[in-house]
Structures are given as C-alpha cells and as structure tokens.
Amino acid sequence: MNQPATVSEQFDAVVVGAGFSGLYMLRRLRQLGMSVRVFESADDVGGTWYWNRYPGARCDIPTTDYAYSFDPELEEAWTWSEKYATQPEILDYLRFVADRYGLRSDVEFSTAVASASWDEQEGRWRITTDRGDEVSCRYFIMASGCLSVPKSPDIEGADRFEGQVYFTSRWPHEGVDFTGQRVAVIGTGSSGIQSIPLIARQASQLTVFQRTPNFSIPAHNGPASADRLTQLAEDREGYRHAARWSRGGAPGELTDILGITASGEVRRQRFEAAWEQGELFGILGVFADQLVNPASNDIVAGMIREKIRSTVNDPGTAEALSPKDHYFGTKRPCLDTGYFETYNLPHVRLVDLRTQPITTVTRTGIDTASESFDFDAIVYATGFDAMTGALAAVDATGRDGASLNEKWAAGPSTYLGLMTAGFPNLFMITGPGSPSVLSNMTVSIEQHVDWIADCLAHMTAESLDTIEPTALAESGWGQHVRDCGAITLYPTANSWYMGANVPGKPRVFLPYVGGVNAYRQACDDVVSRGYLGFRMTGQGGERCRDGVIRSMQPDVAMVLEIMAGMGLPPLETLPVADARAFMAATAAVRPPAPEVGEVTDGVMRGPGGDLPYRLYRPAEPGGPHPVVVYFHGGGWVLGDLDSDDPLCRDLCARSGVVIVSVNYRHAPEARFPAAALDAFAAVQWVAANAASLGAIPGQVAVAGWSAGANIAAVACQLARDAGGPAISGQLLISPVVDSDMTRPSYAENGDGYVLTTALMRWFWDHYADPADRGDPRVAAIRGDLHGLPPACIVTADFDPLRDEGLAYARALKAAGTPAGHIRARGHTHTSLTMVGVVISGAPVRAEIAEALRGLVGPVAAAADALTESAAAG
Ligand code: N01
C-alpha cells in the first residue's frame, strides 16, 4: 500500500475510484504527461467487481463486449472463459490490466475522498480524504461508479438481528458457507436473482422476501458466442467501431418490426429467438416499439409471464413471481441461471411482501404482518443509491462556496453527464444525463475517458486550464434528457433509474435513453462546434461559444433521419399529381388513428361546387357538442379529408367537440382566392346547419393547420366584415399568414425540416399571383385585425412559418383581439400532426385541445381561457 499523500502534494489530476473507469482514466492522463493520484476506498483495484462478491455474481453483458477495447494487444492477451464471466474472473481481469500498465503505483488504496473544494484563487481543487490527506489538483475526476453506494436497509429493526447479516454488495472475501442454515434473502433485483439459486444449494431452508417481482430471462451461460468471436477474429476494429456506434454499446441488428402490427407468428418467433439468445439487448429489442408503446410492451411481458408459469410448479408462487406492476425493461431486467426453477425446491419459499409486509426484523428473524420467521442469516440484496450516491458522498464545494449536494437537491443537473455548472474542472465518468447504466458500461466508460482526455489535451495545447459548462448548455441538455425519457415508458416505473428505490430521493429519470450512438454524436458535435456550451479560460484567453447542442424533440429528429435516409425527391420537384399521389401513399401507411364516437362523410354547397366534409363526433355521451370547422394543410395544393384525419380524430377525442373537416378547392386548378372563399362558405354552412349536425348553434369555431390555418384566419376576417356568422374562436396551427419570407425563421429553418423555403415558394406560385400576395385574403396579417374572434396560435420551433405565427399573435393582441400562444417546443411544421408516430407531439396536442375547448365556448369564456394559456406560455 502507498504512503498517504502529504498536505503539500499537488497533482495535475485526482481520480476517485480504481474500477473500470478510474484505471483507464489514469492510463490516459499519464499518456498526457500528467501527474495523477487515484484514491480508492478498497484495498485493491476492481470497483464494483471488488465489492460485489456474492455467490453467482456475473456480468450481464457478454464478455466479448464487456471489456476494454483501447488496446488491441490487451484484447489478444486476455481470453474470457465464458459468455458471462464470474465476478472473480472479471476482478482478475482488472488486476491484470492494472499490472500490465503498472497502474497501481499511482493509486492510494483504502482511502476514500471525503471532500473537494474549488480554490478560485489558485484555480485548483483541494481534496481531503478519510485518512487525513490533503492534496490539490487542477482536474478532479469522479470515476466512482453508478452502483457503488449500497442503500442502507430501510427496514424496521434491521440492527436488532443477532444472527449473521450479509450484504450482496459487501460480501466477505473469504466467502460464506450456508450449509445447514436457515437463510433469508431480502430483495429480488439482479443481485438477489443471481445469488438465490446458489444460496439455495447450501442452505437447509431458504426464504426469499420479495417486494416487487422482477422480469428475468435465462442467461444460457456457457462458452462465448461463436458468432461474436468470429466477428471479432475477422475484424476486431470493425466490431469495436460498431459497438461504439450502436444504440446500447454492443453490435447488433435493430429491428423495425412493431409489436403492435406484427403477426402472432412473427411475435412468437422473435420472442423465442431472443429468449434462446439470453442477452439483455436482444430481449429489450424484440420489437422496435416495446419501450415506447404499452401494447407492444405487454406482448413481450405476457410471454415472459407465460415462461414463468410454465417453469414454476406451484401456481400461487408462479403468480407471485410474475411482474405486473411495471412495463418490461423499465426496471433493469435480470439474466439468471435457474432462478425460477429454484422455487420448485422443497426447502425454498417465497414470501410476497405485497400480501404480508415485513413489520420488523427481530433478534431471531423477521416478522411479517401474518408470520414470524427464525433465521441463522439474513442476506440483504436491497440495491444501491444509484448514479448520484457516490457523487453525493464527496462533499464537493464549487465556485462561491456552492455545494454540489445543494445544487442537486431536486435532482442532478449536468451537461452531457460529464460536468456541472459552478464546478469547474470537475468531471464525472458516466454521470447522470449520460447513457451509463442503460448501456454497455465499458463502452460508455471508454467514451467518457477519451472525451475528457482529448478535452484536457486540447486545453493544454491552447494554454487553457479551466473548463466549465454554461447554465444555458446545461439546462438545454437536461431538457433533452427529459424529452428522451418522456417518450419512453421508463418514467412510469418505481425503479432505481428514477431514484425511486431510495426514500426521499427526488424522482428524476437519471440516465440518457437516446442511445450510445446518438450520445456519442452529441459529444462529438459539442467538440466540433468549438466546445459548444463550455467556457474555457487560461493564459490562452477566454473561450465560450454558448448554446444548446440538442433542442429538437428526439422522435422528431429520428423521423427526419429516417426520411433523409429514404432519399425522397423534394415535393416541389414533382408534378402536382405526383406530389398528391405521394401524400396519399404516405397517409396509407400511418398507424391507426384514435377512435372517436362517430365519423360521417357528407357534402355541402360551396361557391364553386360541392365541398366534401367529414364530421367527427366525440364518444362522450350527451350533446349536442360545440362545433369546429377544420381546414387541412397542404399549401393550398395538397391534402384532403384523409390527410388530416388522424389530427382531426385526435383533436376530437381530446377536446370533446364536433369537428367538421372541410375539403376546399385546391390550386393550381382553383387559384386564389378560391380556397379562402370556400372556407368562408363552409363556416356559413356549418353555422346555419349546426343543429342538424348535432352541434350547438351559435358556438362555431374555426381551426386549421398550415394553409388550412391560413384560410381559417381569413374566414374570420371575412365573417367579421360580412357581419356574420359569429365565430367563437380560431385555432391556428402553424399558420401561413404572410407572403413575406424574410423573417428569421425562414433563414433558420428553411431547409431540412420537411417544409422548406423552396416548397413554400412552390405553394405560393401555385396558389397566388405575386400581385395578389399582399391581399389580406391570403396575407391575413395585413388585414384589419380588430374585432376578430379570440385566437390560439400554435408555432413550432423548427418551422419556417414560426415567426409569422408569432407575429400574427402579437398583431392580433395589438389590435385588441385576445390571442394565446402554444409553443411546440422542438417540433417541425409537420411533426405535431404525426399522430401515433411522433410521441412527443401528444402533450402539445393535449394543450391545443384544452385551448380549443376554451375557443368553442361563449366568446367571453374563450378570451379568459386564452389569457390563462398565454400566461402559462
Ligand atoms: O438492486 P435492485 P440489485 N424491503 O435495486 C428490494 C446491477 N447489477 O443490487 O423493487 C423489501 O435492483 C427491491 O424491491 P423493490 C444491475 O444494473 C448487475 O439487485 O424496490 N425489499 C428489489 O427487489 C442492477 O439493476 C448485475 O420493490 C426491498 C431489491 O431489493 C443493479 O445493479 C448483478 C427493500 C433491490 O434490487 C442493482 O441490482 C447485480 C425493502 N426495504 C447488480 N429495499 C449483473 O448481472 C429494497 N428492496 C451485472
């Protein structure tokens, strides 16, 4: 063991922890020529693999992938014996790595870092340890692991028990012999599920106390996968590259098969294949939609429950072991060896704490609400204060004496999971807000270590010595992490991913679920954009390019990526007939739209002939309902009753109003002002026929999307000028209100977000002569805006039309017309309407439906509702 460092010692970097991340970080820092001290609380290297020595402990990512990849010679020098290596073998590997690169000499073992404070004057961190060291360093790197601080047993009477007590996470080095003993295991997460079958082999009686049943699949351990070994042998670098750019950190095919639409045969075949494979990413990826769509998730979960029922003999025990309170995958699923079979042994019993909770631990055992048990030993497999526990364990004080724990009292806030504002030069490896525990940790660790090392090399080269994220970049990243989580089922579970396992811990979805590949790209983009969102200072000056690296909704970005990959011709390069055919073809492959009470098609009279309409009636009993006349989008050229059918159904179902969607005449066959005149005529017709449509007379509102919102807005002006009909409100979703294309959103969003500047020009050219484009019957913003119905205007961030929508809301307000605004954050012109495809659109449409309910009421109520929504916005 090394001597404790003295007060005067100064290092370029201090690293906390000598597990997978600390060891590699040390190696990279040394390569940069830096002086480094690693503090490790254990008396050897290994981190999590040092501590978790319980029987059955193994990795749950195949060892072909769960290893360092930074040195091909290291890979040649080590051969794993199994598909999933045991804890002793992984620990041996880490010892081998430490020895191979001579890393131990810079590690101070049996020493935990107690506090760290930033010395502003010196631009250095002062570190104290539990052994009294006080050292200083320029860079302070927390390589302290995501699952390293055990959760203290929050069970009444836990310290009263006089028998043997064991924690899976702090298992005795000499091992434990349970032969002939009555043993209790509390907890059925991965640690419990791995250890229970082996403890059962020795114990004379084993009682498992289960609070939440867990999904587990057989690991099918054995020799490493021949397929993976062949791939590695043939092209090691290619294999590692594929892992780094994969979703989870291990190469594998992603499916685009949806659980909800797959046939029964395909579902079964895909599930059984994943079951046989025995890998986490396989069973989590049976269907592309299983972690976002409850119905798809239920298919996989149901099949796993079937397997449990067919394995466990006693139906009551099988039922109690079958998870039903969380979606499959939203709590970490387990890989096991004979777990469910263990419950068929005569000396093994499951106690379901849902039916008989523990009341107290006693001197001799455990009391539940209905029974008393005596034990020789109790094993706690009760988990960890995950992801933030080890970071919070160091009392860190940053700029101006700010405490990290206080800053994070409501949940952690980081930039990229790497740093946090106010704590310069403090890096976290696999911190909250990075893929970390959702990925193959070794790949994520290497990526973070490499990023940090490359960053420090850059700073040295530029004579910079302090780095810190900006508040803007950090809050933007936090929003992105939440947006990614929000489109999945993860936040619905009481998991340690959510901090829900530790009483009092804020409920925040901690890891980044956007994928290892997307995350790596974001980190690379930050660097290529001049370390966007970081402030760096030093002799080389001060550098800061502030900004947010990802502000688009993740599912919107995914749709754009898929569309870009399809190499579709730009719509404006097609003849109109082909563009319409293309729109119809895409409409035909949409997922099923929401159910409403009734849908009927009809025809009304318009100025140039019959206008087809489709009426959507809400399922709610009662009525009549208020009515909204709706106009579809499509640049006055494209679209019809089918094109906006999902959006109309969604609005109808959410708002409980009758929607009459009207098809108007299209350009170029019928040019300006045909569409606007049709819209006005449709409003007149619906107002006159409200009662026969089953709607409330006198409560007619208008709505539309894009060019449909344009003619809806114009219809309001025409109705006012004509003295009727009375319109109670106007909902304008991403409206066209002007022909002026010089507003900034055209420059920012004119290309790459589906509705392009070129396409808008094409629409205008088809609809209106240049001489007509200032006419208020198409450029609504140029009309008289006094005395119009209250409006709700929806704008999308990545829409060329964003700024004219905002300008219209401002202009209406200036003219005394109430106008609320809903911002579709991170959306494009079209994404909000992609019902059932873009999940992040749903909460915005809920907001829109809420506003719509206000717009259809009596006018005064609509104005009130809008004032509130504007205040909220
Ligand atoms: O911990 P856990 P773990 N009374 O939190 C129960 C990784 N890992 O150590 O779900 C009664 O998952 C708790 O019940 P509930 C892996 O990422 C990997 O097993 O809170 N019960 C749960 O059943 C894993 O996910 C491997 O209702 C109580 C259990 O204890 C993570 O580490 C192996 C309780 C805790 O499960 C954590 O796994 C092991 C109480 N008061 C771990 N408090 C590999 O295979 C808690 N529980 C690589």
PDB file of N, CA and C and ligand atoms in Angstrom, residues 49 52 54 56-61 66 147 151-155 168-169 186-194 209-214 325 331-335 353-354 358 381-384 437 494 496-497 500-501, ligand 1:
ATOM      1  N   TRP A  49     -16.544  -4.671  -9.103  1.00  0.00           N
ATOM      2  CA  TRP A  49     -16.171  -6.093  -9.149  1.00  0.00           C
ATOM      3  C   TRP A  49     -15.286  -6.484  -7.972  1.00  0.00           C
ATOM      4  N   ASN A  52     -18.735  -6.589  -5.073  1.00  0.00           N
ATOM      5  CA  ASN A  52     -19.907  -7.479  -5.244  1.00  0.00           C
ATOM      6  C   ASN A  52     -19.461  -8.928  -5.450  1.00  0.00           C
ATOM      7  N   TYR A  54     -20.767 -11.659  -4.044  1.00  0.00           N
ATOM      8  CA  TYR A  54     -21.786 -12.639  -3.631  1.00  0.00           C
ATOM      9  C   TYR A  54     -21.805 -13.826  -4.598  1.00  0.00           C
ATOM     10  N   GLY A  56     -22.638 -16.236  -7.365  1.00  0.00           N
ATOM     11  CA  GLY A  56     -23.415 -16.092  -8.598  1.00  0.00           C
ATOM     12  C   GLY A  56     -23.213 -14.760  -9.307  1.00  0.00           C
ATOM     13  N   ALA A  57     -22.391 -13.864  -8.727  1.00  0.00           N
ATOM     14  CA  ALA A  57     -22.214 -12.547  -9.358  1.00  0.00           C
ATOM     15  C   ALA A  57     -21.497 -12.699 -10.699  1.00  0.00           C
ATOM     16  N   ARG A  58     -22.099 -12.164 -11.718  1.00  0.00           N
ATOM     17  CA  ARG A  58     -21.548 -12.211 -13.076  1.00  0.00           C
ATOM     18  C   ARG A  58     -21.939 -10.927 -13.792  1.00  0.00           C
ATOM     19  N   CYS A  59     -21.296 -10.687 -14.912  1.00  0.00           N
ATOM     20  CA  CYS A  59     -21.737  -9.554 -15.731  1.00  0.00           C
ATOM     21  C   CYS A  59     -23.004  -9.964 -16.494  1.00  0.00           C
ATOM     22  N   ASP A  60     -23.752  -8.973 -16.958  1.00  0.00           N
ATOM     23  CA  ASP A  60     -24.944  -9.289 -17.759  1.00  0.00           C
ATOM     24  C   ASP A  60     -24.846  -8.748 -19.181  1.00  0.00           C
ATOM     25  N   ILE A  61     -23.646  -8.360 -19.574  1.00  0.00           N
ATOM     26  CA  ILE A  61     -23.334  -8.046 -20.979  1.00  0.00           C
ATOM     27  C   ILE A  61     -22.292  -9.096 -21.371  1.00  0.00           C
ATOM     28  N   TYR A  66     -17.929  -6.875 -22.853  1.00  0.00           N
ATOM     29  CA  TYR A  66     -17.742  -6.233 -21.548  1.00  0.00           C
ATOM     30  C   TYR A  66     -16.258  -6.228 -21.197  1.00  0.00           C
ATOM     31  N   LEU A 147     -23.196   2.323  -9.370  1.00  0.00           N
ATOM     32  CA  LEU A 147     -23.873   1.431  -8.412  1.00  0.00           C
ATOM     33  C   LEU A 147     -22.845   1.038  -7.367  1.00  0.00           C
ATOM     34  N   LYS A 151     -27.609   0.960  -0.669  1.00  0.00           N
ATOM     35  CA  LYS A 151     -28.743   1.591   0.008  1.00  0.00           C
ATOM     36  C   LYS A 151     -28.769   1.050   1.438  1.00  0.00           C
ATOM     37  N   SER A 152     -28.901   1.923   2.420  1.00  0.00           N
ATOM     38  CA  SER A 152     -28.940   1.385   3.783  1.00  0.00           C
ATOM     39  C   SER A 152     -30.299   0.714   3.991  1.00  0.00           C
ATOM     40  N   PRO A 153     -30.339  -0.408   4.742  1.00  0.00           N
ATOM     41  CA  PRO A 153     -31.604  -1.141   4.843  1.00  0.00           C
ATOM     42  C   PRO A 153     -32.658  -0.313   5.576  1.00  0.00           C
ATOM     43  N   ASP A 154     -33.678   0.082   4.834  1.00  0.00           N
ATOM     44  CA  ASP A 154     -34.735   0.922   5.403  1.00  0.00           C
ATOM     45  C   ASP A 154     -35.822   0.008   5.964  1.00  0.00           C
ATOM     46  N   ILE A 155     -35.408  -0.925   6.815  1.00  0.00           N
ATOM     47  CA  ILE A 155     -36.351  -1.898   7.359  1.00  0.00           C
ATOM     48  C   ILE A 155     -36.306  -1.823   8.880  1.00  0.00           C
ATOM     49  N   THR A 168     -25.137  -8.256  -0.265  1.00  0.00           N
ATOM     50  CA  THR A 168     -24.543  -8.754  -1.520  1.00  0.00           C
ATOM     51  C   THR A 168     -23.447  -7.811  -1.999  1.00  0.00           C
ATOM     52  N   SER A 169     -23.624  -6.506  -1.729  1.00  0.00           N
ATOM     53  CA  SER A 169     -22.680  -5.514  -2.233  1.00  0.00           C
ATOM     54  C   SER A 169     -21.428  -5.374  -1.360  1.00  0.00           C
ATOM     55  N   ILE A 186     -33.482 -10.850   1.285  1.00  0.00           N
ATOM     56  CA  ILE A 186     -34.432  -9.755   1.039  1.00  0.00           C
ATOM     57  C   ILE A 186     -33.998  -9.047  -0.238  1.00  0.00           C
ATOM     58  N   GLY A 187     -34.892  -9.025  -1.221  1.00  0.00           N
ATOM     59  CA  GLY A 187     -34.572  -8.327  -2.463  1.00  0.00           C
ATOM     60  C   GLY A 187     -34.476  -9.287  -3.627  1.00  0.00           C
ATOM     61  N   THR A 188     -35.159  -8.933  -4.716  1.00  0.00           N
ATOM     62  CA  THR A 188     -35.151  -9.774  -5.908  1.00  0.00           C
ATOM     63  C   THR A 188     -34.799  -8.951  -7.153  1.00  0.00           C
ATOM     64  N   GLY A 189     -33.762  -8.086  -7.008  1.00  0.00           N
ATOM     65  CA  GLY A 189     -33.168  -7.442  -8.182  1.00  0.00           C
ATOM     66  C   GLY A 189     -32.103  -8.392  -8.733  1.00  0.00           C
ATOM     67  N   SER A 190     -31.212  -7.850  -9.562  1.00  0.00           N
ATOM     68  CA  SER A 190     -30.190  -8.714 -10.182  1.00  0.00           C
ATOM     69  C   SER A 190     -29.362  -9.445  -9.135  1.00  0.00           C
ATOM     70  N   SER A 191     -28.990  -8.756  -8.051  1.00  0.00           N
ATOM     71  CA  SER A 191     -28.123  -9.390  -7.042  1.00  0.00           C
ATOM     72  C   SER A 191     -28.851 -10.552  -6.384  1.00  0.00           C
ATOM     73  N   GLY A 192     -30.117 -10.342  -6.002  1.00  0.00           N
ATOM     74  CA  GLY A 192     -30.896 -11.410  -5.391  1.00  0.00           C
ATOM     75  C   GLY A 192     -31.079 -12.562  -6.371  1.00  0.00           C
ATOM     76  N   ILE A 193     -31.455 -12.232  -7.582  1.00  0.00           N
ATOM     77  CA  ILE A 193     -31.774 -13.261  -8.583  1.00  0.00           C
ATOM     78  C   ILE A 193     -30.543 -14.089  -8.958  1.00  0.00           C
ATOM     79  N   GLN A 194     -29.363 -13.444  -8.944  1.00  0.00           N
ATOM     80  CA  GLN A 194     -28.146 -14.217  -9.238  1.00  0.00           C
ATOM     81  C   GLN A 194     -27.731 -15.091  -8.051  1.00  0.00           C
ATOM     82  N   PHE A 209     -37.724 -12.941   0.490  1.00  0.00           N
ATOM     83  CA  PHE A 209     -38.710 -11.888   0.747  1.00  0.00           C
ATOM     84  C   PHE A 209     -38.732 -10.966  -0.468  1.00  0.00           C
ATOM     85  N   GLN A 210     -39.832 -11.016  -1.180  1.00  0.00           N
ATOM     86  CA  GLN A 210     -39.938 -10.276  -2.438  1.00  0.00           C
ATOM     87  C   GLN A 210     -40.961  -9.148  -2.323  1.00  0.00           C
ATOM     88  N   ARG A 211     -40.504  -7.921  -2.613  1.00  0.00           N
ATOM     89  CA  ARG A 211     -41.461  -6.806  -2.631  1.00  0.00           C
ATOM     90  C   ARG A 211     -42.000  -6.623  -4.049  1.00  0.00           C
ATOM     91  N   THR A 212     -41.085  -6.630  -5.030  1.00  0.00           N
ATOM     92  CA  THR A 212     -41.522  -6.469  -6.422  1.00  0.00           C
ATOM     93  C   THR A 212     -40.971  -7.625  -7.246  1.00  0.00           C
ATOM     94  N   PRO A 213     -41.840  -8.401  -7.883  1.00  0.00           N
ATOM     95  CA  PRO A 213     -41.312  -9.440  -8.769  1.00  0.00           C
ATOM     96  C   PRO A 213     -40.597  -8.791  -9.948  1.00  0.00           C
ATOM     97  N   ASN A 214     -39.577  -9.470 -10.432  1.00  0.00           N
ATOM     98  CA  ASN A 214     -38.753  -8.885 -11.477  1.00  0.00           C
ATOM     99  C   ASN A 214     -38.780  -9.739 -12.727  1.00  0.00           C
ATOM    100  N   ASP A 325     -46.547  -4.958 -12.241  1.00  0.00           N
ATOM    101  CA  ASP A 325     -46.724  -3.552 -11.860  1.00  0.00           C
ATOM    102  C   ASP A 325     -45.794  -2.603 -12.604  1.00  0.00           C
ATOM    103  N   LYS A 331     -37.702  -1.416 -15.309  1.00  0.00           N
ATOM    104  CA  LYS A 331     -36.758  -1.707 -14.244  1.00  0.00           C
ATOM    105  C   LYS A 331     -35.735  -2.628 -14.890  1.00  0.00           C
ATOM    106  N   ARG A 332     -34.507  -2.573 -14.434  1.00  0.00           N
ATOM    107  CA  ARG A 332     -33.471  -3.372 -15.081  1.00  0.00           C
ATOM    108  C   ARG A 332     -33.846  -4.852 -15.066  1.00  0.00           C
ATOM    109  N   PRO A 333     -34.031  -5.468 -16.235  1.00  0.00           N
ATOM    110  CA  PRO A 333     -34.334  -6.898 -16.231  1.00  0.00           C
ATOM    111  C   PRO A 333     -33.073  -7.690 -15.865  1.00  0.00           C
ATOM    112  N   CYS A 334     -33.267  -8.944 -15.457  1.00  0.00           N
ATOM    113  CA  CYS A 334     -32.127  -9.733 -14.989  1.00  0.00           C
ATOM    114  C   CYS A 334     -31.874 -10.897 -15.933  1.00  0.00           C
ATOM    115  N   LEU A 335     -30.649 -11.370 -15.880  1.00  0.00           N
ATOM    116  CA  LEU A 335     -30.282 -12.613 -16.552  1.00  0.00           C
ATOM    117  C   LEU A 335     -29.997 -13.619 -15.449  1.00  0.00           C
ATOM    118  N   LEU A 353     -44.152  -9.857  -0.139  1.00  0.00           N
ATOM    119  CA  LEU A 353     -44.326  -8.738   0.813  1.00  0.00           C
ATOM    120  C   LEU A 353     -45.502  -7.853   0.441  1.00  0.00           C
ATOM    121  N   ARG A 354     -46.036  -8.053  -0.758  1.00  0.00           N
ATOM    122  CA  ARG A 354     -47.234  -7.289  -1.116  1.00  0.00           C
ATOM    123  C   ARG A 354     -48.436  -7.793  -0.315  1.00  0.00           C
ATOM    124  N   ILE A 358     -43.139  -6.907   5.697  1.00  0.00           N
ATOM    125  CA  ILE A 358     -42.296  -7.062   6.889  1.00  0.00           C
ATOM    126  C   ILE A 358     -42.740  -6.012   7.905  1.00  0.00           C
ATOM    127  N   ALA A 381     -30.141  -7.991  -0.322  1.00  0.00           N
ATOM    128  CA  ALA A 381     -29.821  -7.740  -1.744  1.00  0.00           C
ATOM    129  C   ALA A 381     -30.686  -6.556  -2.157  1.00  0.00           C
ATOM    130  N   THR A 382     -30.567  -5.471  -1.377  1.00  0.00           N
ATOM    131  CA  THR A 382     -31.550  -4.388  -1.452  1.00  0.00           C
ATOM    132  C   THR A 382     -31.121  -3.194  -2.310  1.00  0.00           C
ATOM    133  N   GLY A 383     -30.001  -3.327  -2.999  1.00  0.00           N
ATOM    134  CA  GLY A 383     -29.695  -2.339  -4.024  1.00  0.00           C
ATOM    135  C   GLY A 383     -28.860  -1.155  -3.569  1.00  0.00           C
ATOM    136  N   PHE A 384     -28.863  -0.141  -4.439  1.00  0.00           N
ATOM    137  CA  PHE A 384     -27.897   0.957  -4.317  1.00  0.00           C
ATOM    138  C   PHE A 384     -28.577   2.332  -4.409  1.00  0.00           C
ATOM    139  N   VAL A 437     -25.772   3.489 -17.255  1.00  0.00           N
ATOM    140  CA  VAL A 437     -26.344   2.206 -16.843  1.00  0.00           C
ATOM    141  C   VAL A 437     -27.312   1.591 -17.859  1.00  0.00           C
ATOM    142  N   ASN A 494     -41.283   2.538 -10.723  1.00  0.00           N
ATOM    143  CA  ASN A 494     -40.590   2.883  -9.472  1.00  0.00           C
ATOM    144  C   ASN A 494     -39.231   2.193  -9.468  1.00  0.00           C
ATOM    145  N   TRP A 496     -34.753   2.171  -9.763  1.00  0.00           N
ATOM    146  CA  TRP A 496     -33.604   2.973  -9.324  1.00  0.00           C
ATOM    147  C   TRP A 496     -33.148   3.909 -10.434  1.00  0.00           C
ATOM    148  N   TYR A 497     -33.539   3.637 -11.702  1.00  0.00           N
ATOM    149  CA  TYR A 497     -33.267   4.617 -12.773  1.00  0.00           C
ATOM    150  C   TYR A 497     -33.935   5.956 -12.430  1.00  0.00           C
ATOM    151  N   ALA A 500     -36.283   6.015  -7.431  1.00  0.00           N
ATOM    152  CA  ALA A 500     -37.471   5.713  -6.628  1.00  0.00           C
ATOM    153  C   ALA A 500     -37.203   4.692  -5.527  1.00  0.00           C
ATOM    154  N   ASN A 501     -36.028   4.037  -5.581  1.00  0.00           N
ATOM    155  CA  ASN A 501     -35.767   2.988  -4.575  1.00  0.00           C
ATOM    156  C   ASN A 501     -35.218   3.563  -3.271  1.00  0.00           C
TER     157      ASN A 501
HETATM  158  O1  N01 B   1     -30.558  -3.931  -6.581  1.00  0.00           O
HETATM  159  P1  N01 B   1     -32.057  -3.593  -7.073  1.00  0.00           P
HETATM  160  P2  N01 B   1     -29.540  -5.006  -7.119  1.00  0.00           P
HETATM  161  N1  N01 B   1     -37.877  -4.176   1.720  1.00  0.00           N
HETATM  162  O2  N01 B   1     -32.292  -2.215  -6.635  1.00  0.00           O
HETATM  163  C1  N01 B   1     -35.715  -4.857  -2.810  1.00  0.00           C
HETATM  164  C2  N01 B   1     -26.668  -4.042 -11.366  1.00  0.00           C
HETATM  165  N2  N01 B   1     -26.313  -5.410 -11.128  1.00  0.00           N
HETATM  166  O3  N01 B   1     -28.336  -4.941  -6.297  1.00  0.00           O
HETATM  167  O4  N01 B   1     -38.113  -3.378  -6.375  1.00  0.00           O
HETATM  168  C3  N01 B   1     -38.028  -5.162   0.828  1.00  0.00           C
HETATM  169  O5  N01 B   1     -32.213  -3.929  -8.493  1.00  0.00           O
HETATM  170  C4  N01 B   1     -36.194  -4.195  -4.036  1.00  0.00           C
HETATM  171  O6  N01 B   1     -37.589  -4.194  -4.093  1.00  0.00           O
HETATM  172  P3  N01 B   1     -38.367  -3.029  -4.927  1.00  0.00           P
HETATM  173  C5  N01 B   1     -27.898  -4.024 -12.240  1.00  0.00           C
HETATM  174  O7  N01 B   1     -27.859  -2.907 -13.053  1.00  0.00           O
HETATM  175  C6  N01 B   1     -25.878  -6.096 -12.186  1.00  0.00           C
HETATM  176  O8  N01 B   1     -30.176  -6.333  -7.258  1.00  0.00           O
HETATM  177  O9  N01 B   1     -37.726  -1.735  -4.536  1.00  0.00           O
HETATM  178  N3  N01 B   1     -37.380  -5.219  -0.325  1.00  0.00           N
HETATM  179  C7  N01 B   1     -35.541  -5.062  -5.096  1.00  0.00           C
HETATM  180  O10 N01 B   1     -36.226  -6.256  -5.271  1.00  0.00           O
HETATM  181  C8  N01 B   1     -28.976  -3.954 -11.210  1.00  0.00           C
HETATM  182  O11 N01 B   1     -30.202  -3.488 -11.697  1.00  0.00           O
HETATM  183  C9  N01 B   1     -25.587  -7.385 -12.041  1.00  0.00           C
HETATM  184  O12 N01 B   1     -39.771  -3.152  -4.517  1.00  0.00           O
HETATM  185  C10 N01 B   1     -36.547  -4.219  -0.599  1.00  0.00           C
HETATM  186  C11 N01 B   1     -34.193  -5.355  -4.445  1.00  0.00           C
HETATM  187  O13 N01 B   1     -34.352  -5.166  -3.071  1.00  0.00           O
HETATM  188  C12 N01 B   1     -28.363  -3.054 -10.184  1.00  0.00           C
HETATM  189  O14 N01 B   1     -27.011  -3.446 -10.146  1.00  0.00           O
HETATM  190  C13 N01 B   1     -25.728  -8.027 -10.842  1.00  0.00           C
HETATM  191  C14 N01 B   1     -36.337  -3.148   0.283  1.00  0.00           C
HETATM  192  C15 N01 B   1     -33.120  -4.431  -4.908  1.00  0.00           C
HETATM  193  O15 N01 B   1     -32.915  -4.608  -6.259  1.00  0.00           O
HETATM  194  C16 N01 B   1     -28.947  -3.169  -8.821  1.00  0.00           C
HETATM  195  O16 N01 B   1     -29.219  -4.532  -8.558  1.00  0.00           O
HETATM  196  C17 N01 B   1     -26.177  -7.304  -9.766  1.00  0.00           C
HETATM  197  C18 N01 B   1     -37.039  -3.160   1.484  1.00  0.00           C
HETATM  198  N4  N01 B   1     -36.921  -2.187   2.365  1.00  0.00           N
HETATM  199  C19 N01 B   1     -26.465  -5.991  -9.918  1.00  0.00           C
HETATM  200  N5  N01 B   1     -35.452  -2.311  -0.266  1.00  0.00           N
HETATM  201  C20 N01 B   1     -25.118  -8.071 -13.234  1.00  0.00           C
HETATM  202  O17 N01 B   1     -25.667  -9.058 -13.644  1.00  0.00           O
HETATM  203  C21 N01 B   1     -35.123  -2.831  -1.461  1.00  0.00           C
HETATM  204  N6  N01 B   1     -35.774  -3.979  -1.656  1.00  0.00           N
HETATM  205  C22 N01 B   1     -24.009  -7.458 -13.939  1.00  0.00           C
END
